[in-house]
Amino acid sequence: RRCRAGSDPRFLLAFDTEFFLQRVFAGLESGAVYAMLGLGLVIIYRSSGLLNFAQGEMAMFSTYLVWALVGKDNGGGLNVWLALVIAMVIAFVGAAAIQALVIRPLGDPHLNPLAVVIVTIGLYLAMHELPALFWDSANHRLTPLFGTGSIDIAGTALTYRAIGAVALLLIQAAAFWALLRYTKLGLALRAVSTNAESASLSGIPVQRTLMFGWGLAVSIGVVAGVTTVGTAIFDPNFMLVVIIYAFAGVTLGGFDSPLGAVVGGLIVGLITETLPYYVDAIGGEFQLMPAFVLILVVLLVRPQGLFGRKEVIRV
């Protein structure tokens, strides 16, 4: 929004403040989604040392599952929250099966990283086409998780959707932190991510641990997908840009840091929702530019990200 020259300066100040808060609230909502997807990327990276380029499309297909369980566009099916839980369970089982049947036969990703990249890109392409195979993939709507209301903060509407997105992110981050710190399963995930061979010799079921990691990561993505849709019309392309921003957030925070995924995702959300409105060169066809510039700068200056650990190789 641009203000007209010659307006009352007091009016301009109030107007700019309100508009800035709107962009900040929108940035927090978007950033929470990027951070949720980023948490999934970190879980898979920490447990198996690879990047799942199909993470966004898995979340997209799972969102279609929720839509189908709710009763499609006309409703009349399950409650959206119950549908979300069921879709998360289905996504967990499906992702665990993909890890066992598709990823495991490739062997150690460190020895053959190109094969893993190609397979996850193949999964991305396959997942993108699945909604058209099972349903009409034209534009649809989904019942919002948190309704369409809002509260007033300093004269600016803060939607329930934004509050709910941030709350879900904090719950997921806290649960994942508690899992890693206080449970045997979390200890197994940390051990496998550090040295799978040593973990196996210690009696840890490495394969089952990796399957759990994939299932957990993709089930988190279901929440991100449903939150992304909100009240908007969606189609199979709705996660294409979102996953790019999620990768930017994880790159900023660090691929091996859950805290980095949360902080990085929120920062990227704030940047992408505010900067285009104050810098004329950004926006429209260049809306992805801040994310790509951010990725480039972080990789050049601090490749491990803000919270990531620098890899030390002994020779």
Coordinates of C-alpha atoms in Angstrom, one line a residue:
R1 CA 0.0 0.0 0.0
R2 CA 1.3 3.4 -0.9
C3 CA 0.2 6.7 0.9
R4 CA -0.7 9.8 -1.1
A5 CA 1.6 12.8 -0.8
G6 CA 0.3 15.7 1.1
S7 CA -1.7 13.7 3.6
D8 CA -1.8 14.5 7.3
P9 CA 1.5 13.2 8.8
R10 CA -0.3 12.0 11.9
F11 CA -2.6 10.0 9.7
L12 CA 0.3 8.6 7.7
L13 CA 2.0 7.4 10.9
A14 CA -1.0 5.6 12.2
F15 CA -1.8 4.1 8.8
D16 CA 1.8 2.9 8.3
T17 CA 1.9 1.3 11.8
E18 CA -1.4 -0.5 11.2
F19 CA -0.2 -1.8 7.8
F20 CA 3.1 -2.9 9.2
L21 CA 1.4 -4.9 12.0
Q22 CA -0.7 -6.5 9.4
R23 CA 2.3 -7.6 7.5
V24 CA 4.0 -8.8 10.7
F25 CA 1.0 -10.9 11.7
A26 CA 0.9 -12.4 8.2
G27 CA 4.6 -13.1 8.3
L28 CA 4.2 -15.0 11.6
E29 CA 1.4 -17.1 10.2
S30 CA 3.4 -17.9 7.0
G31 CA 6.6 -18.4 9.0
A32 CA 5.0 -20.9 11.3
V33 CA 4.1 -23.0 8.2
Y34 CA 7.6 -22.8 6.9
A35 CA 9.0 -23.7 10.3
M36 CA 6.7 -26.8 10.5
L37 CA 7.9 -28.0 7.2
G38 CA 11.4 -27.2 8.2
L39 CA 11.1 -29.3 11.3
G40 CA 10.2 -32.2 9.1
L41 CA 13.2 -31.6 6.9
V42 CA 15.4 -31.5 10.0
I43 CA 14.0 -34.7 11.4
I44 CA 14.8 -36.6 8.2
Y45 CA 18.2 -34.9 7.8
R46 CA 19.3 -35.7 11.3
S47 CA 18.1 -39.3 11.2
S48 CA 19.3 -40.3 7.8
G49 CA 21.6 -37.5 6.5
L50 CA 19.5 -36.8 3.4
L51 CA 17.1 -34.1 2.2
N52 CA 13.6 -35.1 1.3
F53 CA 12.7 -32.9 -1.8
A54 CA 9.2 -34.5 -1.8
Q55 CA 8.4 -33.2 1.7
G56 CA 6.1 -30.4 0.3
E57 CA 4.2 -32.7 -2.1
M58 CA 3.7 -35.3 0.6
A59 CA 2.1 -32.5 2.7
M60 CA 0.0 -31.5 -0.3
F61 CA -1.3 -35.0 -0.9
S62 CA -2.1 -35.4 2.8
T63 CA -4.0 -32.2 2.7
Y64 CA -6.2 -33.7 0.0
L65 CA -6.7 -36.7 2.3
V66 CA -8.1 -34.3 4.9
W67 CA -10.2 -32.6 2.3
A68 CA -11.7 -36.0 1.2
L69 CA -12.3 -37.1 4.8
V70 CA -14.1 -33.9 5.6
G71 CA -16.5 -34.5 2.8
K72 CA -14.8 -32.6 0.0
D73 CA -16.1 -29.1 -0.8
N74 CA -19.6 -29.7 0.4
G75 CA -18.6 -31.0 3.9
G76 CA -20.9 -33.5 5.6
G77 CA -18.0 -35.9 6.5
L78 CA -15.7 -36.0 9.5
N79 CA -14.8 -33.0 11.7
V80 CA -11.7 -31.3 10.3
W81 CA -9.6 -32.0 13.4
L82 CA -10.5 -35.7 13.4
A83 CA -9.8 -35.8 9.6
L84 CA -6.4 -34.2 10.3
V85 CA -5.5 -36.8 12.9
I86 CA -6.5 -39.7 10.6
A87 CA -4.5 -38.2 7.7
M88 CA -1.5 -37.8 10.0
V89 CA -1.7 -41.5 10.9
I90 CA -2.0 -42.5 7.2
A91 CA 0.9 -40.2 6.3
F92 CA 3.0 -41.6 9.1
V93 CA 2.5 -45.2 7.9
G94 CA 2.9 -44.2 4.2
A95 CA 6.1 -42.4 4.8
A96 CA 7.5 -45.2 6.9
A97 CA 6.7 -47.6 4.1
I98 CA 8.4 -45.3 1.5
Q99 CA 11.5 -45.2 3.7
A100 CA 11.6 -49.0 3.9
L101 CA 10.7 -49.9 0.3
V102 CA 12.2 -47.0 -1.7
I103 CA 14.9 -45.2 0.3
R104 CA 16.5 -48.1 2.2
P105 CA 17.5 -50.2 -0.9
L106 CA 19.6 -47.2 -2.0
G107 CA 22.0 -47.9 0.8
D108 CA 24.0 -45.3 2.7
P109 CA 23.1 -41.8 1.3
H110 CA 26.6 -40.5 2.1
L111 CA 28.0 -43.1 -0.3
N112 CA 25.5 -42.5 -3.1
P113 CA 23.9 -39.0 -2.5
L114 CA 23.0 -38.5 -6.2
A115 CA 20.7 -41.6 -6.2
V116 CA 18.9 -40.4 -3.2
V117 CA 18.4 -36.9 -4.6
I118 CA 17.0 -38.4 -7.9
V119 CA 14.6 -40.8 -6.0
T120 CA 13.2 -38.0 -3.8
I121 CA 12.7 -35.8 -6.9
G122 CA 10.9 -38.8 -8.4
L123 CA 8.7 -39.0 -5.3
Y124 CA 8.0 -35.3 -5.7
L125 CA 6.8 -35.8 -9.3
A126 CA 4.7 -38.8 -8.3
M127 CA 3.1 -37.1 -5.3
H128 CA 2.3 -34.1 -7.4
E129 CA 0.1 -36.2 -9.8
L130 CA -1.7 -38.3 -7.2
P131 CA -4.6 -35.9 -6.4
A132 CA -5.6 -36.0 -10.1
L133 CA -5.4 -39.8 -10.0
F134 CA -7.8 -40.2 -7.1
W135 CA -9.9 -37.0 -7.2
D136 CA -10.8 -34.0 -9.3
S137 CA -7.8 -31.9 -8.6
A138 CA -9.4 -28.6 -9.6
N139 CA -9.7 -25.7 -7.1
H140 CA -11.2 -26.7 -3.8
R141 CA -11.8 -25.3 -0.3
L142 CA -11.2 -26.9 3.1
T143 CA -12.9 -26.2 6.4
P144 CA -10.4 -24.0 8.3
L145 CA -8.9 -25.4 11.5
F146 CA -9.4 -22.2 13.6
G147 CA -12.3 -20.5 12.0
T148 CA -12.3 -17.1 10.4
G149 CA -12.5 -14.8 13.4
S150 CA -9.8 -12.4 14.7
I151 CA -8.9 -10.3 17.7
D152 CA -7.8 -6.6 17.8
I153 CA -4.2 -5.8 18.6
A154 CA -3.3 -2.1 18.5
G155 CA -6.1 -1.5 16.0
T156 CA -5.0 -4.4 13.7
A157 CA -6.8 -7.7 13.2
L158 CA -4.8 -10.7 14.4
T159 CA -6.7 -13.7 12.9
Y160 CA -7.3 -16.9 14.8
R161 CA -5.6 -18.7 11.9
A162 CA -2.4 -16.9 12.6
I163 CA -2.6 -17.5 16.4
G164 CA -3.4 -21.2 15.7
A165 CA -0.5 -21.6 13.3
V166 CA 2.0 -20.2 15.8
A167 CA 0.5 -22.3 18.6
L168 CA 0.7 -25.5 16.6
L169 CA 4.3 -24.7 15.7
L170 CA 5.3 -24.2 19.4
I171 CA 3.5 -27.4 20.4
Q172 CA 5.3 -29.4 17.7
A173 CA 8.7 -27.9 18.5
A174 CA 8.2 -28.5 22.3
A175 CA 7.1 -32.1 21.6
F176 CA 10.0 -32.8 19.4
W177 CA 12.4 -31.3 21.9
A178 CA 11.0 -33.5 24.6
L179 CA 11.1 -36.6 22.4
L180 CA 14.8 -36.1 21.7
R181 CA 15.7 -35.2 25.3
Y182 CA 13.7 -37.5 27.5
T183 CA 12.7 -40.6 25.6
K184 CA 14.6 -43.8 24.5
L185 CA 13.2 -43.3 21.0
G186 CA 14.7 -39.8 20.9
L187 CA 18.0 -41.1 22.1
A188 CA 17.9 -43.7 19.3
L189 CA 17.2 -41.0 16.7
R190 CA 20.2 -39.0 18.0
A191 CA 22.4 -42.0 18.0
V192 CA 21.4 -43.1 14.5
S193 CA 22.0 -39.6 13.2
T194 CA 25.4 -39.5 14.7
N195 CA 26.7 -42.9 13.7
A196 CA 24.2 -45.5 12.4
E197 CA 26.8 -48.3 12.4
S198 CA 27.8 -47.8 16.0
A199 CA 24.1 -47.4 17.0
S200 CA 23.4 -50.8 15.3
L201 CA 26.3 -52.4 17.2
S202 CA 24.8 -51.0 20.4
G203 CA 21.5 -52.8 19.8
I204 CA 19.5 -49.9 18.4
P205 CA 17.1 -51.0 15.6
V206 CA 18.4 -48.6 13.0
Q207 CA 15.9 -49.4 10.3
R208 CA 12.8 -49.0 12.5
T209 CA 14.3 -45.8 13.9
L210 CA 14.7 -44.4 10.4
M211 CA 11.2 -45.4 9.5
F212 CA 9.9 -43.6 12.5
G213 CA 11.8 -40.5 11.6
W214 CA 10.3 -40.4 8.1
G215 CA 6.8 -41.0 9.5
L216 CA 7.2 -38.3 12.1
A217 CA 8.5 -35.8 9.6
V218 CA 5.7 -36.3 7.0
S219 CA 3.0 -36.3 9.7
I220 CA 4.2 -32.9 10.8
G221 CA 3.9 -31.8 7.1
V222 CA 0.2 -32.7 7.2
V223 CA -0.4 -30.0 9.8
A224 CA 1.6 -27.5 7.7
G225 CA -0.4 -28.3 4.6
V226 CA -3.8 -27.9 6.2
T227 CA -2.6 -24.7 7.9
T228 CA -1.3 -23.3 4.6
V229 CA -4.7 -23.8 2.9
G230 CA -6.6 -21.9 5.5
T231 CA -9.7 -20.4 3.9
A232 CA -8.1 -20.1 0.4
I233 CA -8.9 -22.1 -2.7
F234 CA -6.2 -24.7 -3.3
D235 CA -5.0 -27.1 -6.0
P236 CA -2.0 -29.5 -6.3
N237 CA 0.4 -26.5 -6.8
F238 CA -0.2 -24.8 -3.5
M239 CA 2.9 -26.1 -1.8
L240 CA 5.4 -25.4 -4.6
V241 CA 6.4 -21.9 -3.3
V242 CA 5.9 -22.9 0.4
I243 CA 8.5 -25.6 0.3
I244 CA 11.1 -23.2 -1.2
Y245 CA 10.6 -20.9 1.7
A246 CA 10.8 -23.8 4.1
F247 CA 14.2 -24.8 2.6
A248 CA 15.3 -21.2 2.9
G249 CA 14.3 -21.2 6.6
V250 CA 16.2 -24.4 7.3
T251 CA 19.2 -23.2 5.4
L252 CA 19.2 -20.1 7.6
G253 CA 18.7 -21.9 10.8
G254 CA 20.8 -25.1 10.1
F255 CA 19.8 -28.4 8.7
D256 CA 20.7 -30.3 11.9
S257 CA 19.0 -27.9 14.3
P258 CA 15.2 -28.1 15.3
L259 CA 15.6 -24.7 16.9
G260 CA 17.1 -23.3 13.7
A261 CA 14.2 -24.6 11.7
V262 CA 11.8 -22.7 13.9
V263 CA 13.7 -19.5 14.1
G264 CA 14.7 -19.6 10.4
G265 CA 11.2 -20.3 9.2
L266 CA 9.7 -17.4 11.3
I267 CA 12.4 -15.0 10.0
V268 CA 11.8 -16.1 6.4
G269 CA 8.1 -15.6 6.9
L270 CA 8.6 -12.1 8.3
I271 CA 10.9 -11.1 5.4
T272 CA 8.7 -12.4 2.6
E273 CA 5.6 -10.8 4.0
T274 CA 7.0 -7.4 4.8
L275 CA 10.0 -6.7 2.4
P276 CA 8.0 -6.7 -0.9
Y277 CA 5.7 -4.0 0.4
Y278 CA 8.6 -1.6 1.2
V279 CA 11.1 -2.4 -1.6
D280 CA 9.7 -1.8 -5.1
A281 CA 12.1 -4.1 -6.8
I282 CA 10.7 -7.1 -4.9
G283 CA 7.3 -8.6 -5.6
G284 CA 5.3 -10.0 -8.5
E285 CA 7.7 -12.1 -10.7
F286 CA 10.5 -11.5 -8.2
Q287 CA 8.6 -12.7 -5.1
L288 CA 11.0 -15.6 -4.6
M289 CA 14.1 -13.4 -4.8
P290 CA 14.5 -12.8 -1.0
A291 CA 14.4 -16.5 -0.3
F292 CA 17.0 -17.3 -2.9
V293 CA 19.3 -14.4 -1.9
L294 CA 19.0 -15.5 1.7
I295 CA 20.0 -19.1 0.8
L296 CA 22.9 -17.9 -1.2
V297 CA 24.2 -15.5 1.5
V298 CA 23.9 -18.1 4.3
L299 CA 25.7 -20.7 2.2
L300 CA 28.5 -18.3 1.4
V301 CA 28.9 -16.8 4.9
R302 CA 27.9 -19.6 7.3
P303 CA 27.1 -22.9 5.5
Q304 CA 26.0 -24.6 8.7
G305 CA 23.3 -22.0 9.4
L306 CA 22.8 -19.9 12.5
F307 CA 22.3 -22.8 14.9
G308 CA 23.9 -25.7 12.9
R309 CA 27.0 -27.4 13.9
K310 CA 30.1 -27.1 11.7
E311 CA 31.1 -30.5 10.4
V312 CA 34.6 -31.6 11.3
I313 CA 36.3 -34.2 9.2
R314 CA 39.4 -35.9 10.6
V315 CA 42.0 -37.2 8.1

